PDB file of C-alpha atoms in Angstrom:
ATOM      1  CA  UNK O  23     -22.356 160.249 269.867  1.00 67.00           C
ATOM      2  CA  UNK O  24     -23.975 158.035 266.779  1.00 78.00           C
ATOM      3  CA  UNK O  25     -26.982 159.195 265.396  1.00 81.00           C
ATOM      4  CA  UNK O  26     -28.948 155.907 266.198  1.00 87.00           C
ATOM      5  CA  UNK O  27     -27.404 157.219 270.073  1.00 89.00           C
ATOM      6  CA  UNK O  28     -29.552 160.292 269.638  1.00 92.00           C
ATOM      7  CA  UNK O  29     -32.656 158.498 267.855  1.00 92.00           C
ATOM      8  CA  UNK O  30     -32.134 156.269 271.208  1.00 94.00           C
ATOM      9  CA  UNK O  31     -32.278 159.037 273.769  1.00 95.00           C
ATOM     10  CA  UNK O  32     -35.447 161.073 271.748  1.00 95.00           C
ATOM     11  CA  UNK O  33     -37.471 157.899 271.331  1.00 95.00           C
ATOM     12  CA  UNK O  34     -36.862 157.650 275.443  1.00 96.00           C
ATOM     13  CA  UNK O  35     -37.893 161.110 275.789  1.00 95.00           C
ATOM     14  CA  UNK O  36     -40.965 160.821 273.594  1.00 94.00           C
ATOM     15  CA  UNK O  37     -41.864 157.857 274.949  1.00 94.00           C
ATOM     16  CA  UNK O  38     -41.860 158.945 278.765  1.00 93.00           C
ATOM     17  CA  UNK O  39     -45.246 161.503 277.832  1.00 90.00           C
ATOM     18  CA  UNK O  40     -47.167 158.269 276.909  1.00 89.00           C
ATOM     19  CA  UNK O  41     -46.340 156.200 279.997  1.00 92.00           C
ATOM     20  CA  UNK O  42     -46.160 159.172 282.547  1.00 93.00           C
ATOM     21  CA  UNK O  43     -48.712 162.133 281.361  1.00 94.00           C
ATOM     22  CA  UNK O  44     -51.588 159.841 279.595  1.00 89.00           C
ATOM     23  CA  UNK O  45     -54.938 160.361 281.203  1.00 89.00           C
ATOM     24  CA  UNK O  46     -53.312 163.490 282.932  1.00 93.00           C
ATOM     25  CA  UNK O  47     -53.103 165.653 279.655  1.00 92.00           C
ATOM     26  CA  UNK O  48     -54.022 165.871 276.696  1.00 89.00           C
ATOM     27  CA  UNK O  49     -51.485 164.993 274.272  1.00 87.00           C
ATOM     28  CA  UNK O  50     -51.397 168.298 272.413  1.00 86.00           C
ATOM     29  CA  UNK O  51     -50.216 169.751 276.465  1.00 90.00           C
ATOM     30  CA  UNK O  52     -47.536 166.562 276.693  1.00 93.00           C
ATOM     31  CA  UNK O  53     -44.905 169.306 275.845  1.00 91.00           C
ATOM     32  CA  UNK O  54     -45.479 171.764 278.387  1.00 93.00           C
ATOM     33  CA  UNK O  55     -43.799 169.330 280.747  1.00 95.00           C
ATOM     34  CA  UNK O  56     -41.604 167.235 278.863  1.00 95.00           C
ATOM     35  CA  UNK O  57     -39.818 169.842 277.188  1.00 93.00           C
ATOM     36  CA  UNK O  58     -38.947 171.993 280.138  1.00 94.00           C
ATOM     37  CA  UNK O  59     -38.106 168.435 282.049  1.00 96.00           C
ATOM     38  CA  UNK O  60     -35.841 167.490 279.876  1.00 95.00           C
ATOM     39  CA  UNK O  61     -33.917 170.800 279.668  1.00 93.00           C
ATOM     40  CA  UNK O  62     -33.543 170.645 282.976  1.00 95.00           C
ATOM     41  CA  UNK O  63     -32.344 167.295 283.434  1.00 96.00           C
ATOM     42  CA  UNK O  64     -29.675 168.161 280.855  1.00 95.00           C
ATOM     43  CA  UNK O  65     -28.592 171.572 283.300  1.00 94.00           C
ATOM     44  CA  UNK O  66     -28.757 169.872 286.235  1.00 96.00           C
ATOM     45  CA  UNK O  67     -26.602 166.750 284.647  1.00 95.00           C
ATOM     46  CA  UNK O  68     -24.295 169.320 283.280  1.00 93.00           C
ATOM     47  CA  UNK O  69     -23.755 170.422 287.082  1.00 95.00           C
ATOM     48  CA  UNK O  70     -23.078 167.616 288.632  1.00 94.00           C
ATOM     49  CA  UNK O  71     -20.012 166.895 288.483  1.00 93.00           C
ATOM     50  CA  UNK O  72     -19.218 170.468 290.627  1.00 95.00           C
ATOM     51  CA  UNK O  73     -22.308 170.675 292.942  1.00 96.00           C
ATOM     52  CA  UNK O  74     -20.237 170.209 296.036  1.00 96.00           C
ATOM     53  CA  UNK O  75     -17.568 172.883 295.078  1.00 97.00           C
ATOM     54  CA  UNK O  76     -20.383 175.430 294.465  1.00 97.00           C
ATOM     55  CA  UNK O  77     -22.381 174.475 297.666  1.00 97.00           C
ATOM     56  CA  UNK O  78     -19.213 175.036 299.796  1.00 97.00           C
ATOM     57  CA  UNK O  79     -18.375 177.910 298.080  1.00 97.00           C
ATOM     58  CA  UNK O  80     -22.058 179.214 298.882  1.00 97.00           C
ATOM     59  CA  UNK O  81     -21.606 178.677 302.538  1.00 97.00           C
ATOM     60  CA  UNK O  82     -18.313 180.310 302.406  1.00 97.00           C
ATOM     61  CA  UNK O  83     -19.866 183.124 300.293  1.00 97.00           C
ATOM     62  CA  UNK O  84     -22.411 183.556 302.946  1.00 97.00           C
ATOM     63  CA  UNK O  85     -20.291 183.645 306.187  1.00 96.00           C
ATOM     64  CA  UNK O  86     -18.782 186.077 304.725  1.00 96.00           C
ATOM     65  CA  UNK O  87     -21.424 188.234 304.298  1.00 96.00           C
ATOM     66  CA  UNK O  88     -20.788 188.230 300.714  1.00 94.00           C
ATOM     67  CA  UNK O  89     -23.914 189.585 298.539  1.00 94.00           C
ATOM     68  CA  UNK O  90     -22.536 189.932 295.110  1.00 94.00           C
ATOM     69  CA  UNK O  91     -21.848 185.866 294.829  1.00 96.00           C
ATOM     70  CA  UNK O  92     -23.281 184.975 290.869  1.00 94.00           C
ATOM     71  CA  UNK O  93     -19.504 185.484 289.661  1.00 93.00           C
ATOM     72  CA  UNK O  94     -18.084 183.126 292.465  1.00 95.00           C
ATOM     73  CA  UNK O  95     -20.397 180.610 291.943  1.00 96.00           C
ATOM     74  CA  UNK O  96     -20.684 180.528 288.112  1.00 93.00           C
ATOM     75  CA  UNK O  97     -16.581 179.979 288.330  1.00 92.00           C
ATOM     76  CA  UNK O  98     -17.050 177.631 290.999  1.00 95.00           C
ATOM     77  CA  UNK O  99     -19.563 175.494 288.693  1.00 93.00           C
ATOM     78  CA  UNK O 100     -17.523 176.079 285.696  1.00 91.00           C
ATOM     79  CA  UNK O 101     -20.147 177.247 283.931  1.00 91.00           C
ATOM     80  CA  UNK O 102     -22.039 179.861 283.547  1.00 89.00           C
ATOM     81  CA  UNK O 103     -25.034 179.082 285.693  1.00 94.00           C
ATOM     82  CA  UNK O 104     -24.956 177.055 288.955  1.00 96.00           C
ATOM     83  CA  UNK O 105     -27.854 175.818 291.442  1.00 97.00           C
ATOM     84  CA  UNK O 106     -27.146 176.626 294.746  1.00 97.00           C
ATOM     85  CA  UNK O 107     -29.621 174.050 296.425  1.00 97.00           C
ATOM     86  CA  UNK O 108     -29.197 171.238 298.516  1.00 96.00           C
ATOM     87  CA  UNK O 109     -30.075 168.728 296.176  1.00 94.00           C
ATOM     88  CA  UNK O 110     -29.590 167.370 292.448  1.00 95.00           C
ATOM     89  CA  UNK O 111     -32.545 165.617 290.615  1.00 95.00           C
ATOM     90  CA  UNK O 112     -30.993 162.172 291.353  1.00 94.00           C
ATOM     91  CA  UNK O 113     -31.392 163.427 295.092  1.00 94.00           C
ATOM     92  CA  UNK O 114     -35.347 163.407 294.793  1.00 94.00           C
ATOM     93  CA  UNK O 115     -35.600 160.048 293.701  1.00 89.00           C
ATOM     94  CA  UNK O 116     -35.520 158.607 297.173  1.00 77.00           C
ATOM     95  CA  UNK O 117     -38.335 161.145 298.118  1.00 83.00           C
ATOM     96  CA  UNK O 118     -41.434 159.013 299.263  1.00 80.00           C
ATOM     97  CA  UNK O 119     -43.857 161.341 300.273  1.00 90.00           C
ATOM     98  CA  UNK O 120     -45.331 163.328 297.269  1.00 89.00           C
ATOM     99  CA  UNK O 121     -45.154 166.850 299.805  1.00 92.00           C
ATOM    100  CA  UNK O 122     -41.885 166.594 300.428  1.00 94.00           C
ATOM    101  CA  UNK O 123     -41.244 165.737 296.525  1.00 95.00           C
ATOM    102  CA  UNK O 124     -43.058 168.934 295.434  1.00 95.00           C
ATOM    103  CA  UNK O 125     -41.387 171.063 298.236  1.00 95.00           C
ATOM    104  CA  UNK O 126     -38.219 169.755 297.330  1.00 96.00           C
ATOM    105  CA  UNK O 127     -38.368 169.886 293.696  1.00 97.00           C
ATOM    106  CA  UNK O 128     -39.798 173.833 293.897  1.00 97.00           C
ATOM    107  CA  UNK O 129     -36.155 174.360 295.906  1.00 97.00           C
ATOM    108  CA  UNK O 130     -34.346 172.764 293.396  1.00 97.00           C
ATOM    109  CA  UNK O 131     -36.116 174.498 290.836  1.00 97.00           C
ATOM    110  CA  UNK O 132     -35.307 178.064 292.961  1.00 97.00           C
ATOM    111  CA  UNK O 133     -31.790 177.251 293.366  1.00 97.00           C
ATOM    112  CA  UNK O 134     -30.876 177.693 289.884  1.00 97.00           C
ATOM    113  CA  UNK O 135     -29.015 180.630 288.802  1.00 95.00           C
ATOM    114  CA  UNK O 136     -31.151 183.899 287.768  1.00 94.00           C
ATOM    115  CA  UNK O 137     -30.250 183.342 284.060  1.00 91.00           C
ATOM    116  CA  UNK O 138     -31.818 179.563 284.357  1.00 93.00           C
ATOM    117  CA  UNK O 139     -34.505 181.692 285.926  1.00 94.00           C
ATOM    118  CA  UNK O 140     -35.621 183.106 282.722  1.00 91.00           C
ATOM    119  CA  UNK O 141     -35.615 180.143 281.264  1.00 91.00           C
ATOM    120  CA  UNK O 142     -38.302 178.168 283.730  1.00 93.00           C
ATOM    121  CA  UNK O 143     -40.183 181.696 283.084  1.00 92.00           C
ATOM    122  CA  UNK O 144     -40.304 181.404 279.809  1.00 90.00           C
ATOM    123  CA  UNK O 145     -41.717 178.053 279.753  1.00 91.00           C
ATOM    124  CA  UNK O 146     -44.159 178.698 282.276  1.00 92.00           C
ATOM    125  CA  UNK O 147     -43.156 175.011 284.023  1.00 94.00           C
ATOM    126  CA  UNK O 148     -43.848 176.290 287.448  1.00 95.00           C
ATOM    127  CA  UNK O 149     -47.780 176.190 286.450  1.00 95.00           C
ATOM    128  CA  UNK O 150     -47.470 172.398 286.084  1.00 95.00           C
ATOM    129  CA  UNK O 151     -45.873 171.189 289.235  1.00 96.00           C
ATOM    130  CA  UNK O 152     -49.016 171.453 291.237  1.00 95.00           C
ATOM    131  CA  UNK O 153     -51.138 169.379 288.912  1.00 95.00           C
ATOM    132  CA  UNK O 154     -47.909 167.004 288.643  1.00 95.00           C
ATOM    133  CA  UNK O 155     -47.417 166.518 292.274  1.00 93.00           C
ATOM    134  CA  UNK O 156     -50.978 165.980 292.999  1.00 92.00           C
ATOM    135  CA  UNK O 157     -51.361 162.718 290.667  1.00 92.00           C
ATOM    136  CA  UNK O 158     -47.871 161.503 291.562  1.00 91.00           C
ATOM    137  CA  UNK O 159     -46.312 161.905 288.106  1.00 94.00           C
ATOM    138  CA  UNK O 160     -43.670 164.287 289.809  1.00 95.00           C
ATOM    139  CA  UNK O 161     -41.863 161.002 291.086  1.00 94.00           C
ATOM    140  CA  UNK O 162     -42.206 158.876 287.817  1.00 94.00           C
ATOM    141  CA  UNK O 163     -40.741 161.677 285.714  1.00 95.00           C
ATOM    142  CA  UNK O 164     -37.771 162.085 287.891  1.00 96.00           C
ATOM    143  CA  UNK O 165     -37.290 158.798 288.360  1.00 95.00           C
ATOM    144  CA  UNK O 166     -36.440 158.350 284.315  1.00 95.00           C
ATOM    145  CA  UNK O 167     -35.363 160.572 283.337  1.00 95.00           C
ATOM    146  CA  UNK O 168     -32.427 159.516 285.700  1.00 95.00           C
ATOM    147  CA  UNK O 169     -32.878 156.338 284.940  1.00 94.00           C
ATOM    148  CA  UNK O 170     -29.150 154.783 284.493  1.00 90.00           C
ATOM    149  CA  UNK O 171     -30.951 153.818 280.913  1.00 91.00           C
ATOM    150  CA  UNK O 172     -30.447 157.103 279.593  1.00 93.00           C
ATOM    151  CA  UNK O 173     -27.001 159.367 280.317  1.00 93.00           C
ATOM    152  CA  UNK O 174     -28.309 163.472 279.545  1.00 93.00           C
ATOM    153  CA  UNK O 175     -24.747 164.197 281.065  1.00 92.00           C
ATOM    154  CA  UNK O 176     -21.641 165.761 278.735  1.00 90.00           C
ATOM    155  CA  UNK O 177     -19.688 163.291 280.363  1.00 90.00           C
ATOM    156  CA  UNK O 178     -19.692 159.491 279.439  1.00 90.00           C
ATOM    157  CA  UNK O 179     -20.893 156.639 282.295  1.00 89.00           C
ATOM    158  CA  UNK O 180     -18.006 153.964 283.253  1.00 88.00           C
ATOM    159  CA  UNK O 181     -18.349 150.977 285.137  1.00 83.00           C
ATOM    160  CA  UNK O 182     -15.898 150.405 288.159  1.00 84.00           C
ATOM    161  CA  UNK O 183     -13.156 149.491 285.362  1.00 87.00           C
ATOM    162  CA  UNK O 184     -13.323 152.434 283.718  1.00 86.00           C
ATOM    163  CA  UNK O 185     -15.220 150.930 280.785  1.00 89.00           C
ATOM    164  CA  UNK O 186     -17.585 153.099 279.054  1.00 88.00           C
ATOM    165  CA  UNK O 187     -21.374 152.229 279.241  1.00 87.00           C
ATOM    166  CA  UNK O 188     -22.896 155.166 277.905  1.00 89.00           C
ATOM    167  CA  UNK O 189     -21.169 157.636 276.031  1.00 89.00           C
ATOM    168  CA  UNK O 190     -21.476 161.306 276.784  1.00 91.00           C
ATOM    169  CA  UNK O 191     -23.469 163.976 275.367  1.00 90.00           C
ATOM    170  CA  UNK O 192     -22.192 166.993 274.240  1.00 88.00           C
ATOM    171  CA  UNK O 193     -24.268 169.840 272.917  1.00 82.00           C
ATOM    172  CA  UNK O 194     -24.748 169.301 269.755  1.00 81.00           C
ATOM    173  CA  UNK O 195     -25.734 166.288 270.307  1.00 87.00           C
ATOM    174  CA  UNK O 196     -28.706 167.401 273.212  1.00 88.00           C
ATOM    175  CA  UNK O 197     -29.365 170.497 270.391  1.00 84.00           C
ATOM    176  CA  UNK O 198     -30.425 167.432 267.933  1.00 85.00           C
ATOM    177  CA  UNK O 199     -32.420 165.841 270.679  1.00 90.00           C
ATOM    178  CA  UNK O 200     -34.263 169.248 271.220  1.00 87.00           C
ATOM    179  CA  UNK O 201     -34.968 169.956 267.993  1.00 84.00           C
ATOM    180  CA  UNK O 202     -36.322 166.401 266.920  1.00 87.00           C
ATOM    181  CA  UNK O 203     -38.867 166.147 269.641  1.00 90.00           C
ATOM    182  CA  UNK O 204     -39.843 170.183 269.063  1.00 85.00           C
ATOM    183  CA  UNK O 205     -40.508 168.939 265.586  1.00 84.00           C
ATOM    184  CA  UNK O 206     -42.414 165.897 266.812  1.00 87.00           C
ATOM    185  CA  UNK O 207     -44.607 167.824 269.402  1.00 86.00           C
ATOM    186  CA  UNK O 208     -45.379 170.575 266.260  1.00 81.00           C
ATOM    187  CA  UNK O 209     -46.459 167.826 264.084  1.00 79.00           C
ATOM    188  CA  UNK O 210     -48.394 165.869 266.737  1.00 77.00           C
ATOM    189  CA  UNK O 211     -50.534 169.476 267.190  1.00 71.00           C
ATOM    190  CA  UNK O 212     -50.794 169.963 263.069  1.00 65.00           C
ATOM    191  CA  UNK O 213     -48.527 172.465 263.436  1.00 57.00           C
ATOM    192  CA  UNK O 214     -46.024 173.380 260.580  1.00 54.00           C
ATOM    193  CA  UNK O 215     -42.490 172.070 261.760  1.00 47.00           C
ATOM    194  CA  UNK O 216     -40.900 174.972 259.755  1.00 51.00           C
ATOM    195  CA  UNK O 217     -42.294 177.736 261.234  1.00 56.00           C
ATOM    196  CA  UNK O 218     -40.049 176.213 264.489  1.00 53.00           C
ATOM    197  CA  UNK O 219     -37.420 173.900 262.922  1.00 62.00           C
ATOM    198  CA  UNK O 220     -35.143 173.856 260.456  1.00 73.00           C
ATOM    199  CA  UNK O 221     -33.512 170.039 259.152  1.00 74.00           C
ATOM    200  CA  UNK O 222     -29.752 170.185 260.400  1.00 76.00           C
ATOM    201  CA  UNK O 223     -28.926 169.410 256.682  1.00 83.00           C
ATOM    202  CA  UNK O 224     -30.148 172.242 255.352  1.00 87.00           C
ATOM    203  CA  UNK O 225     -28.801 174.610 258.164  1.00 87.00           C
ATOM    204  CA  UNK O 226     -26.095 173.001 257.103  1.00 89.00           C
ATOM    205  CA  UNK O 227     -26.341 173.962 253.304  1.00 93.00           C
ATOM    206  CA  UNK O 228     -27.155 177.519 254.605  1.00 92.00           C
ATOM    207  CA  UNK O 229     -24.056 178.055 256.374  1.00 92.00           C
ATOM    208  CA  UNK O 230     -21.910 176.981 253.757  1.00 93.00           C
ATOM    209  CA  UNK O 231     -23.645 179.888 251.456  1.00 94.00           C
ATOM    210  CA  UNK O 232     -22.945 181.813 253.745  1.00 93.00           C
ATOM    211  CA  UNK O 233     -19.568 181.228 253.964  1.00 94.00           C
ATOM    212  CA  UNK O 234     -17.970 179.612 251.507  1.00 94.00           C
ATOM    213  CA  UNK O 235     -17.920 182.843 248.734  1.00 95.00           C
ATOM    214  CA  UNK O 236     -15.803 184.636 251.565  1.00 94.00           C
ATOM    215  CA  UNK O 237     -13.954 181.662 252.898  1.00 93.00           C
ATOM    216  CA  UNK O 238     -10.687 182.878 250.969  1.00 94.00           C
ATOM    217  CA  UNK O 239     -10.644 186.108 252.899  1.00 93.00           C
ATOM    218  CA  UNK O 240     -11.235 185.108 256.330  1.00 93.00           C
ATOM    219  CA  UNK O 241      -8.833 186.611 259.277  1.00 94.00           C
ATOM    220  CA  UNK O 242      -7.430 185.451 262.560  1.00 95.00           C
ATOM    221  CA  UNK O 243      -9.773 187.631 264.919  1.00 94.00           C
ATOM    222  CA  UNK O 244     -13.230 187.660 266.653  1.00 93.00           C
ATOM    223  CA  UNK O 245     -16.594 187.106 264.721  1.00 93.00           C
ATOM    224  CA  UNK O 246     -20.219 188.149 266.187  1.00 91.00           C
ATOM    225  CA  UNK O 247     -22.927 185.873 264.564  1.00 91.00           C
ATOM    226  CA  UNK O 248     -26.372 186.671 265.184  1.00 90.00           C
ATOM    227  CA  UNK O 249     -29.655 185.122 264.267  1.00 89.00           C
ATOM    228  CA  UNK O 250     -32.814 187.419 264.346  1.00 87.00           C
ATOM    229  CA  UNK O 251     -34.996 184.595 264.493  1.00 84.00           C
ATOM    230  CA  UNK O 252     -32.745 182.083 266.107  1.00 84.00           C
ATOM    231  CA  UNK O 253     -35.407 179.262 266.729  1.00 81.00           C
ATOM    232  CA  UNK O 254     -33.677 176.465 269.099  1.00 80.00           C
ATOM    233  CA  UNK O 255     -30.679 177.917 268.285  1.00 83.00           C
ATOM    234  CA  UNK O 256     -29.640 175.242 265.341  1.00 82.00           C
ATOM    235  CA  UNK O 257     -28.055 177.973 262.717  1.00 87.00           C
ATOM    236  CA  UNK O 258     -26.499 179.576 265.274  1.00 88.00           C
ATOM    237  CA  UNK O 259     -24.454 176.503 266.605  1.00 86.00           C
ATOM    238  CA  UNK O 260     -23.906 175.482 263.176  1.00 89.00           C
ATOM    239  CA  UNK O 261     -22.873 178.503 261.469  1.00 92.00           C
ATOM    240  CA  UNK O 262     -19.876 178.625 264.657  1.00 91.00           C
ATOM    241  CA  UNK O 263     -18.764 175.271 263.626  1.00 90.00           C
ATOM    242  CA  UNK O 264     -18.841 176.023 260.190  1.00 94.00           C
ATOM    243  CA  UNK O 265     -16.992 179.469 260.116  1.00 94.00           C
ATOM    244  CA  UNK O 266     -14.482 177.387 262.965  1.00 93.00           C
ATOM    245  CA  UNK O 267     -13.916 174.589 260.328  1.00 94.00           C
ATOM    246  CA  UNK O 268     -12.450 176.934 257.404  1.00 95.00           C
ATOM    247  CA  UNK O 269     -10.902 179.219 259.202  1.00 94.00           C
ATOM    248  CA  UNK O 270      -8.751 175.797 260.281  1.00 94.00           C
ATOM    249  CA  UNK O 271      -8.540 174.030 257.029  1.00 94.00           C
ATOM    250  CA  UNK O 272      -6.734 177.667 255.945  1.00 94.00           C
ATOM    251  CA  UNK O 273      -4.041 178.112 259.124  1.00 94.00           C
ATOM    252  CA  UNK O 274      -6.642 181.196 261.037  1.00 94.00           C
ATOM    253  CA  UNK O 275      -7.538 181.208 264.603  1.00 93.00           C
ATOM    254  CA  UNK O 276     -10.752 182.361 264.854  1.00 92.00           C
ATOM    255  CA  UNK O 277     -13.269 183.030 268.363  1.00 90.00           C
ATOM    256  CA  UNK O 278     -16.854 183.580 267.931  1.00 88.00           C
ATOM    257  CA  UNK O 279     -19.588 185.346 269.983  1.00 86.00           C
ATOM    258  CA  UNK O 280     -22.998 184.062 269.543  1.00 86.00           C
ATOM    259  CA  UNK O 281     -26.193 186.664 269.346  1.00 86.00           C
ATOM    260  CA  UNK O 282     -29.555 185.594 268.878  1.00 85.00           C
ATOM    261  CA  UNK O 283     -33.238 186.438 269.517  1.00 85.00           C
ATOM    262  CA  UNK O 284     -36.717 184.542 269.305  1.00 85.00           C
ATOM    263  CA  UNK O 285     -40.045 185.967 270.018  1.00 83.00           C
ATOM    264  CA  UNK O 286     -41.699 181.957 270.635  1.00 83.00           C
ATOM    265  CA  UNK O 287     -40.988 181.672 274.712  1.00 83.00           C
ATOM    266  CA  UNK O 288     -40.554 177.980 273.993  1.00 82.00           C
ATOM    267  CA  UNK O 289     -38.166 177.896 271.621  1.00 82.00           C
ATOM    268  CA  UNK O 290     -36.562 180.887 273.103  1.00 84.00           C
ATOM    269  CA  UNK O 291     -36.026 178.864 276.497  1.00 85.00           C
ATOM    270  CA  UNK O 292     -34.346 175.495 274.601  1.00 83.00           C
ATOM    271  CA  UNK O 293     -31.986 177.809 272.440  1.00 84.00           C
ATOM    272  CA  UNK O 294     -30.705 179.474 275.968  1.00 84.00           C
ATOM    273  CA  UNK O 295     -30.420 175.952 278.042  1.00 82.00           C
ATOM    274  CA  UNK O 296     -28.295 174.268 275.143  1.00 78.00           C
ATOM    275  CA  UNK O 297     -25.951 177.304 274.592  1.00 78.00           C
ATOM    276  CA  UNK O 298     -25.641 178.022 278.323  1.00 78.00           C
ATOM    277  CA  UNK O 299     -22.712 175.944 278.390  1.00 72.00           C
ATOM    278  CA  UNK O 300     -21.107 176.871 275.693  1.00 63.00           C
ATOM    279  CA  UNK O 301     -19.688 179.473 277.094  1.00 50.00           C
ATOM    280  CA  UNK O 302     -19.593 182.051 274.607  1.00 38.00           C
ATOM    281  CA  UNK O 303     -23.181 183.335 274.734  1.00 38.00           C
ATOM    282  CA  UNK O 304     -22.861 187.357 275.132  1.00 43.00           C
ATOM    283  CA  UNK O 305     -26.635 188.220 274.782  1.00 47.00           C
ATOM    284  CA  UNK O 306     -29.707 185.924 273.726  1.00 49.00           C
ATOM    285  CA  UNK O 307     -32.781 188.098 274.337  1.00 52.00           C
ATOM    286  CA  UNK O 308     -36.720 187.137 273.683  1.00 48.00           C
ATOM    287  CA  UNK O 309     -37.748 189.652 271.122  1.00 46.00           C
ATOM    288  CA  UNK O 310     -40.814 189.880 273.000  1.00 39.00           C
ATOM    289  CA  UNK O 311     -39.223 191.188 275.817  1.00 38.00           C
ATOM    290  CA  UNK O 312     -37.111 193.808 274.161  1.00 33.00           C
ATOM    291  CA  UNK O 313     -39.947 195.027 272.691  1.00 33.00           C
ATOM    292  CA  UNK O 314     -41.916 195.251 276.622  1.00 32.00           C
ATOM    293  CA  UNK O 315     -38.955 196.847 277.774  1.00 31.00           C
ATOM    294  CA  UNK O 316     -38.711 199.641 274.842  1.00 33.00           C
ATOM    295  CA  UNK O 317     -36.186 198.104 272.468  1.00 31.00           C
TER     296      UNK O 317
END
């Protein structure tokens, strides 16, 4: 996807907090929803395509009195989190009756794997769907960010002859997206966007330092990279496609494992949604939490 794509999509974003959250919160608080909204529009886009597979495979699951399912299900998704309720995002639209909304939305919200769990946790986005619900912003916020404007999904939009309308997104491209409008919301609250974000170009420039004075040696085999202050999870992401890059332009074959920890639950929570499906995520940890739990 072009960049003016992804300017597209952010300016969308950005502009759903004025229209939908004015008058209901302060601007400074306009992130506490429309961050964790948008990551999970992006999760529950990326499930789509499967959700019938893994909801049969639940019932199955369950018949059989199967309790150890989260293997089933993540292969059943193929990913490696799943939602196992009865409903997608799009699904709510239709909802009328703001109850119903909020007691549908909190199942959707619960039927998310226990890794998406921490996630939500992190962000603390269960606190706002009271005070959501109870103006009637829950609706408005579903309703565009499903809007057939704007395509979240990896996979691109086609009319009935196959043409493409909107292209997909793949996760580099929704990593941009999250780090532009972290950036925005740190500068709209005087923060310092460096102390959260780092420009692409010179994660970029980093990488290839990193890199390029060993690039000559480099091995067919298995790398672990690890960030101890991994942020949204830009260097990370980056230094994979970097280190996959040479070790192609010199005839290697190369997997990587990606490590990372981040001690701002915020940040921590977009990192984890936009490498969930990648795949190769081994361990991503809050550093706060290791530290709680004695590490």
């Amino acid at each position: 996807m072009h960049n003016a794509d992804l300017n597209w999509i952010t300016n969308y974003i950005w502009g759903i907090a004025d229209d939908v959250l004015r008058d209901l919160y302060v601007r400074g608080k306009y992130r506490d929803v429309i961050l964790p909204m948008t990551v999970m529009r992006r999760l529950d886009a990326v499930l789509e395509e499967n959700k019938q597979a893994v909801l049969d495979m639940k019932s199955s699951l369950d018949a059989a009195g199967v309790i150890e399912q989260d293997a089933a299900l993540r292969q059943t998704a193929g990913q490696t989190f799943y939602n196992v309720s009865p409903f997608t995002l799009r699904d709510l639209r239709a909802r009328a009756n703001p109850q119903q909304l909020k007691a549908d939305f909190e199942a959707w919200l619960d039927g998310f794997s226990p890794n998406v769990q921490d996630i939500l946790n992190s962000f603390e986005f269960r606190n706002q769907v009271p005070r959501l619900a109870q103006a009637d912003a829950l609706g408005t916020l579903i309703e565009k960010l499903t809007a057939p404007e704007i395509n979240l999904s990896p996979h691109p939009v086609r009319d009935t002859h196959g043409v493409v309308l909107r292209a997909g997104l793949d996760n580099h491209g929704m990593g941009t997206i999250f780090e532009e409008l972290v950036r925005r919301f740190n500068e709209e609250n005087n923060e310092e966007a460096g102390e959260h974000w780092t420009p692409r170009d010179a994660v970029r420039l980093m990488a290839k330092l990193v890199f390029l004075p060993v690039a000559d040696r480099l091995e067919s085999g298995t790398y672990l990279l690890y960030d101890g202050a991994c942020g949204t999870g830009g260097m990370l992401t980056v230094a994979e496609e970097t280190l996959q890059e040479l070790a192609a332009a010199r005839g290697k074959q190369v997997s990587t494992h990606l490590y990372g920890q981040e001690i701002n639950a915020e940040t921590f929570a977009i990192c984890k949604a936009d490498l969930l499906p990648k795949f190769r995520v081994r361990d991503l940890k809050q550093t706060c939490v290791c530290r709680f739990a004695g590490w």
